Amino acid sequence: DGRTLRPYMEANWLYQEKTGAVQLDNDIVRADMPQHAAEIKLGVQGELSRNWQVWSQLSGRIGSHDYSEIGGELGVKYSW
């Protein structure tokens, strides 16, 4: 019937040599990101029909100094 779902998993090791910063006048804002972090993503991609695609993803990161991040994404695409 044209419907397919494809689950996936992705694992990454992230390395940042330098942490980003922005200076506005005398104020400096630094990104509080670890130099090393582990990331995992779990999701599913699907085609509902020839024109409709959907996807969903959950992700998590952990790093040094008690750094953690959790995120998610939902998407829909229509092509004509």
mmCIF file of N, CA and C in Angstrom:
data_model
loop_
_atom_site.group_PDB
_atom_site.id
_atom_site.type_symbol
_atom_site.label_atom_id
_atom_site.label_comp_id
_atom_site.label_asym_id
_atom_site.label_seq_id
_atom_site.Cartn_x
_atom_site.Cartn_y
_atom_site.Cartn_z
ATOM 1 N N ASP A 1 0.804 -1.208 0.000
ATOM 2 C CA ASP A 1 0.000 0.000 0.000
ATOM 3 C C ASP A 1 0.846 1.270 0.000
ATOM 4 N N GLY A 2 2.183 1.168 -0.156
ATOM 5 C CA GLY A 2 3.043 2.341 -0.256
ATOM 6 C C GLY A 2 3.521 2.898 1.070
ATOM 7 N N ARG A 3 3.104 2.316 2.184
ATOM 8 C CA ARG A 3 3.519 2.818 3.492
ATOM 9 C C ARG A 3 4.745 2.045 3.973
ATOM 10 N N THR A 4 5.773 2.773 4.361
ATOM 11 C CA THR A 4 6.970 2.147 4.916
ATOM 12 C C THR A 4 7.438 2.937 6.130
ATOM 13 N N LEU A 5 7.945 2.239 7.127
ATOM 14 C CA LEU A 5 8.547 2.844 8.307
ATOM 15 C C LEU A 5 9.934 2.255 8.493
ATOM 16 N N ARG A 6 10.918 3.114 8.722
ATOM 17 C CA ARG A 6 12.291 2.672 8.909
ATOM 18 C C ARG A 6 12.834 3.218 10.233
ATOM 19 N N PRO A 7 12.996 2.366 11.237
ATOM 20 C CA PRO A 7 13.613 2.831 12.486
ATOM 21 C C PRO A 7 15.123 2.982 12.288
ATOM 22 N N TYR A 8 15.733 3.841 13.096
ATOM 23 C CA TYR A 8 17.183 3.992 13.030
ATOM 24 C C TYR A 8 17.748 4.369 14.400
ATOM 25 N N MET A 9 19.036 4.133 14.557
ATOM 26 C CA MET A 9 19.779 4.536 15.735
ATOM 27 C C MET A 9 21.097 5.128 15.268
ATOM 28 N N GLU A 10 21.528 6.177 15.930
ATOM 29 C CA GLU A 10 22.779 6.839 15.574
ATOM 30 C C GLU A 10 23.536 7.116 16.863
ATOM 31 N N ALA A 11 24.837 6.838 16.878
ATOM 32 C CA ALA A 11 25.676 7.123 18.039
ATOM 33 C C ALA A 11 26.857 7.963 17.575
ATOM 34 N N ASN A 12 27.178 9.007 18.340
ATOM 35 C CA ASN A 12 28.259 9.929 17.972
ATOM 36 C C ASN A 12 29.112 10.265 19.183
ATOM 37 N N TRP A 13 30.381 10.495 18.926
ATOM 38 C CA TRP A 13 31.281 11.062 19.919
ATOM 39 C C TRP A 13 31.637 12.450 19.413
ATOM 40 N N LEU A 14 31.324 13.483 20.188
ATOM 41 C CA LEU A 14 31.511 14.860 19.761
ATOM 42 C C LEU A 14 32.723 15.471 20.456
ATOM 43 N N TYR A 15 33.552 16.167 19.694
ATOM 44 C CA TYR A 15 34.744 16.810 20.225
ATOM 45 C C TYR A 15 34.763 18.260 19.768
ATOM 46 N N GLN A 16 34.956 19.156 20.723
ATOM 47 C CA GLN A 16 35.089 20.571 20.413
ATOM 48 C C GLN A 16 36.439 21.045 20.937
ATOM 49 N N GLU A 17 37.272 21.521 20.032
ATOM 50 C CA GLU A 17 38.591 21.984 20.449
ATOM 51 C C GLU A 17 38.486 23.244 21.299
ATOM 52 N N LYS A 18 37.593 24.142 20.885
ATOM 53 C CA LYS A 18 37.413 25.398 21.617
ATOM 54 C C LYS A 18 35.929 25.628 21.846
ATOM 55 N N THR A 19 35.607 26.238 22.974
ATOM 56 C CA THR A 19 34.223 26.587 23.279
ATOM 57 C C THR A 19 33.945 27.970 22.710
ATOM 58 N N GLY A 20 32.796 28.142 22.069
ATOM 59 C CA GLY A 20 32.437 29.414 21.457
ATOM 60 C C GLY A 20 32.100 30.478 22.489
ATOM 61 N N ALA A 21 32.348 31.731 22.124
ATOM 62 C CA ALA A 21 32.027 32.858 22.992
ATOM 63 C C ALA A 21 31.689 34.066 22.126
ATOM 64 N N VAL A 22 30.881 34.944 22.705
ATOM 65 C CA VAL A 22 30.493 36.186 22.042
ATOM 66 C C VAL A 22 30.729 37.326 23.025
ATOM 67 N N GLN A 23 31.326 38.409 22.534
ATOM 68 C CA GLN A 23 31.547 39.571 23.398
ATOM 69 C C GLN A 23 30.721 40.739 22.892
ATOM 70 N N LEU A 24 29.921 41.314 23.805
ATOM 71 C CA LEU A 24 29.125 42.505 23.519
ATOM 72 C C LEU A 24 29.581 43.586 24.485
ATOM 73 N N ASP A 25 30.271 44.593 23.963
ATOM 74 C CA ASP A 25 30.915 45.607 24.804
ATOM 75 C C ASP A 25 31.830 44.901 25.807
ATOM 76 N N ASN A 26 31.549 45.023 27.096
ATOM 77 C CA ASN A 26 32.403 44.384 28.107
ATOM 78 C C ASN A 26 31.846 43.053 28.607
ATOM 79 N N ASP A 27 30.713 42.619 28.078
ATOM 80 C CA ASP A 27 30.092 41.371 28.506
ATOM 81 C C ASP A 27 30.485 40.233 27.573
ATOM 82 N N ILE A 28 30.934 39.127 28.171
ATOM 83 C CA ILE A 28 31.306 37.940 27.393
ATOM 84 C C ILE A 28 30.345 36.812 27.756
ATOM 85 N N VAL A 29 29.745 36.197 26.729
ATOM 86 C CA VAL A 29 28.841 35.064 26.917
ATOM 87 C C VAL A 29 29.517 33.843 26.300
ATOM 88 N N ARG A 30 29.722 32.821 27.134
ATOM 89 C CA ARG A 30 30.396 31.606 26.675
ATOM 90 C C ARG A 30 29.412 30.447 26.647
ATOM 91 N N ALA A 31 29.558 29.583 25.644
ATOM 92 C CA ALA A 31 28.778 28.341 25.593
ATOM 93 C C ALA A 31 29.382 27.373 26.605
ATOM 94 N N ASP A 32 28.573 26.846 27.480
ATOM 95 C CA ASP A 32 29.053 25.946 28.521
ATOM 96 C C ASP A 32 28.956 24.503 28.032
ATOM 97 N N MET A 33 29.748 24.186 27.018
ATOM 98 C CA MET A 33 29.737 22.868 26.399
ATOM 99 C C MET A 33 31.006 22.111 26.786
ATOM 100 N N PRO A 34 30.901 20.815 27.025
ATOM 101 C CA PRO A 34 32.101 20.033 27.340
ATOM 102 C C PRO A 34 32.955 19.825 26.088
ATOM 103 N N GLN A 35 34.234 19.572 26.308
ATOM 104 C CA GLN A 35 35.126 19.324 25.177
ATOM 105 C C GLN A 35 34.795 17.982 24.513
ATOM 106 N N HIS A 36 34.373 16.993 25.294
ATOM 107 C CA HIS A 36 33.988 15.678 24.783
ATOM 108 C C HIS A 36 32.565 15.377 25.239
ATOM 109 N N ALA A 37 31.745 14.827 24.345
ATOM 110 C CA ALA A 37 30.376 14.439 24.701
ATOM 111 C C ALA A 37 29.971 13.222 23.884
ATOM 112 N N ALA A 38 29.118 12.389 24.469
ATOM 113 C CA ALA A 38 28.548 11.238 23.773
ATOM 114 C C ALA A 38 27.096 11.573 23.427
ATOM 115 N N GLU A 39 26.672 11.169 22.237
ATOM 116 C CA GLU A 39 25.317 11.473 21.770
ATOM 117 C C GLU A 39 24.691 10.205 21.197
ATOM 118 N N ILE A 40 23.410 10.010 21.467
ATOM 119 C CA ILE A 40 22.674 8.900 20.862
ATOM 120 C C ILE A 40 21.342 9.438 20.352
ATOM 121 N N LYS A 41 20.940 8.948 19.189
ATOM 122 C CA LYS A 41 19.668 9.346 18.575
ATOM 123 C C LYS A 41 18.893 8.092 18.199
ATOM 124 N N LEU A 42 17.600 8.102 18.493
ATOM 125 C CA LEU A 42 16.693 7.021 18.106
ATOM 126 C C LEU A 42 15.531 7.655 17.356
ATOM 127 N N GLY A 43 15.162 7.056 16.238
ATOM 128 C CA GLY A 43 14.075 7.654 15.486
ATOM 129 C C GLY A 43 13.444 6.700 14.500
ATOM 130 N N VAL A 44 12.484 7.250 13.780
ATOM 131 C CA VAL A 44 11.788 6.507 12.738
ATOM 132 C C VAL A 44 11.471 7.469 11.594
ATOM 133 N N GLN A 45 11.640 6.991 10.369
ATOM 134 C CA GLN A 45 11.291 7.740 9.158
ATOM 135 C C GLN A 45 10.261 6.933 8.407
ATOM 136 N N GLY A 46 9.315 7.607 7.808
ATOM 137 C CA GLY A 46 8.283 6.863 7.100
ATOM 138 C C GLY A 46 7.726 7.583 5.901
ATOM 139 N N GLU A 47 7.205 6.792 4.988
ATOM 140 C CA GLU A 47 6.492 7.303 3.823
ATOM 141 C C GLU A 47 5.057 6.822 3.930
ATOM 142 N N LEU A 48 4.143 7.778 4.062
ATOM 143 C CA LEU A 48 2.734 7.426 4.167
ATOM 144 C C LEU A 48 2.116 7.209 2.792
ATOM 145 N N SER A 49 2.643 7.926 1.817
ATOM 146 C CA SER A 49 2.218 7.780 0.422
ATOM 147 C C SER A 49 3.338 8.344 -0.440
ATOM 148 N N ARG A 50 3.116 8.415 -1.719
ATOM 149 C CA ARG A 50 4.135 8.948 -2.629
ATOM 150 C C ARG A 50 4.441 10.406 -2.301
ATOM 151 N N ASN A 51 3.480 11.147 -1.764
ATOM 152 C CA ASN A 51 3.640 12.570 -1.506
ATOM 153 C C ASN A 51 3.961 12.915 -0.049
ATOM 154 N N TRP A 52 3.630 12.051 0.896
ATOM 155 C CA TRP A 52 3.762 12.377 2.310
ATOM 156 C C TRP A 52 4.883 11.577 2.978
ATOM 157 N N GLN A 53 5.762 12.302 3.685
ATOM 158 C CA GLN A 53 6.811 11.672 4.486
ATOM 159 C C GLN A 53 6.720 12.226 5.908
ATOM 160 N N VAL A 54 7.036 11.394 6.897
ATOM 161 C CA VAL A 54 7.029 11.800 8.296
ATOM 162 C C VAL A 54 8.301 11.281 8.969
ATOM 163 N N TRP A 55 8.708 11.945 10.057
ATOM 164 C CA TRP A 55 9.839 11.465 10.836
ATOM 165 C C TRP A 55 9.721 11.961 12.267
ATOM 166 N N SER A 56 10.384 11.222 13.147
ATOM 167 C CA SER A 56 10.410 11.550 14.561
ATOM 168 C C SER A 56 11.748 11.076 15.119
ATOM 169 N N GLN A 57 12.296 11.842 16.052
ATOM 170 C CA GLN A 57 13.606 11.506 16.601
ATOM 171 C C GLN A 57 13.703 11.977 18.048
ATOM 172 N N LEU A 58 14.317 11.171 18.898
ATOM 173 C CA LEU A 58 14.680 11.544 20.257
ATOM 174 C C LEU A 58 16.195 11.478 20.354
ATOM 175 N N SER A 59 16.790 12.447 21.046
ATOM 176 C CA SER A 59 18.239 12.455 21.167
ATOM 177 C C SER A 59 18.651 12.824 22.576
ATOM 178 N N GLY A 60 19.826 12.380 22.953
ATOM 179 C CA GLY A 60 20.382 12.703 24.257
ATOM 180 C C GLY A 60 21.887 12.818 24.176
ATOM 181 N N ARG A 61 22.442 13.734 24.976
ATOM 182 C CA ARG A 61 23.894 13.925 25.054
ATOM 183 C C ARG A 61 24.308 13.943 26.512
ATOM 184 N N ILE A 62 25.483 13.416 26.779
ATOM 185 C CA ILE A 62 26.087 13.530 28.095
ATOM 186 C C ILE A 62 27.553 13.888 27.913
ATOM 187 N N GLY A 63 28.091 14.625 28.896
ATOM 188 C CA GLY A 63 29.486 15.027 28.836
ATOM 189 C C GLY A 63 30.016 15.321 30.226
ATOM 190 N N SER A 64 31.235 15.791 30.263
ATOM 191 C CA SER A 64 31.874 16.078 31.540
ATOM 192 C C SER A 64 31.194 17.241 32.259
ATOM 193 N N HIS A 65 31.490 17.374 33.527
ATOM 194 C CA HIS A 65 30.961 18.442 34.387
ATOM 195 C C HIS A 65 29.440 18.427 34.446
ATOM 196 N N ASP A 66 28.842 17.227 34.530
ATOM 197 C CA ASP A 66 27.387 17.044 34.664
ATOM 198 C C ASP A 66 26.591 17.624 33.502
ATOM 199 N N TYR A 67 27.196 17.719 32.327
ATOM 200 C CA TYR A 67 26.484 18.222 31.141
ATOM 201 C C TYR A 67 25.527 17.157 30.632
ATOM 202 N N SER A 68 24.296 17.550 30.358
ATOM 203 C CA SER A 68 23.342 16.649 29.720
ATOM 204 C C SER A 68 22.357 17.481 28.900
ATOM 205 N N GLU A 69 21.847 16.859 27.868
ATOM 206 C CA GLU A 69 20.900 17.525 26.965
ATOM 207 C C GLU A 69 19.962 16.475 26.398
ATOM 208 N N ILE A 70 18.674 16.784 26.350
ATOM 209 C CA ILE A 70 17.681 15.886 25.768
ATOM 210 C C ILE A 70 16.884 16.681 24.745
ATOM 211 N N GLY A 71 16.639 16.090 23.582
ATOM 212 C CA GLY A 71 15.898 16.794 22.537
ATOM 213 C C GLY A 71 15.010 15.862 21.753
ATOM 214 N N GLY A 72 14.172 16.459 20.944
ATOM 215 C CA GLY A 72 13.277 15.691 20.098
ATOM 216 C C GLY A 72 12.926 16.477 18.848
ATOM 217 N N GLU A 73 12.423 15.761 17.864
ATOM 218 C CA GLU A 73 12.070 16.376 16.590
ATOM 219 C C GLU A 73 10.921 15.604 15.963
ATOM 220 N N LEU A 74 9.984 16.336 15.410
ATOM 221 C CA LEU A 74 8.892 15.757 14.632
ATOM 222 C C LEU A 74 8.847 16.479 13.297
ATOM 223 N N GLY A 75 8.582 15.772 12.229
ATOM 224 C CA GLY A 75 8.522 16.425 10.930
ATOM 225 C C GLY A 75 7.531 15.790 9.981
ATOM 226 N N VAL A 76 7.009 16.618 9.102
ATOM 227 C CA VAL A 76 6.100 16.187 8.056
ATOM 228 C C VAL A 76 6.505 16.886 6.770
ATOM 229 N N LYS A 77 6.514 16.155 5.674
ATOM 230 C CA LYS A 77 6.888 16.723 4.382
ATOM 231 C C LYS A 77 5.872 16.301 3.348
ATOM 232 N N TYR A 78 5.393 17.275 2.570
ATOM 233 C CA TYR A 78 4.495 16.998 1.454
ATOM 234 C C TYR A 78 5.167 17.463 0.170
ATOM 235 N N SER A 79 5.242 16.604 -0.820
ATOM 236 C CA SER A 79 5.836 16.929 -2.123
ATOM 237 C C SER A 79 4.791 16.841 -3.194
ATOM 238 N N TRP A 80 4.841 17.768 -4.150
ATOM 239 C CA TRP A 80 3.892 17.722 -5.267
ATOM 240 C C TRP A 80 4.620 17.873 -6.575
#
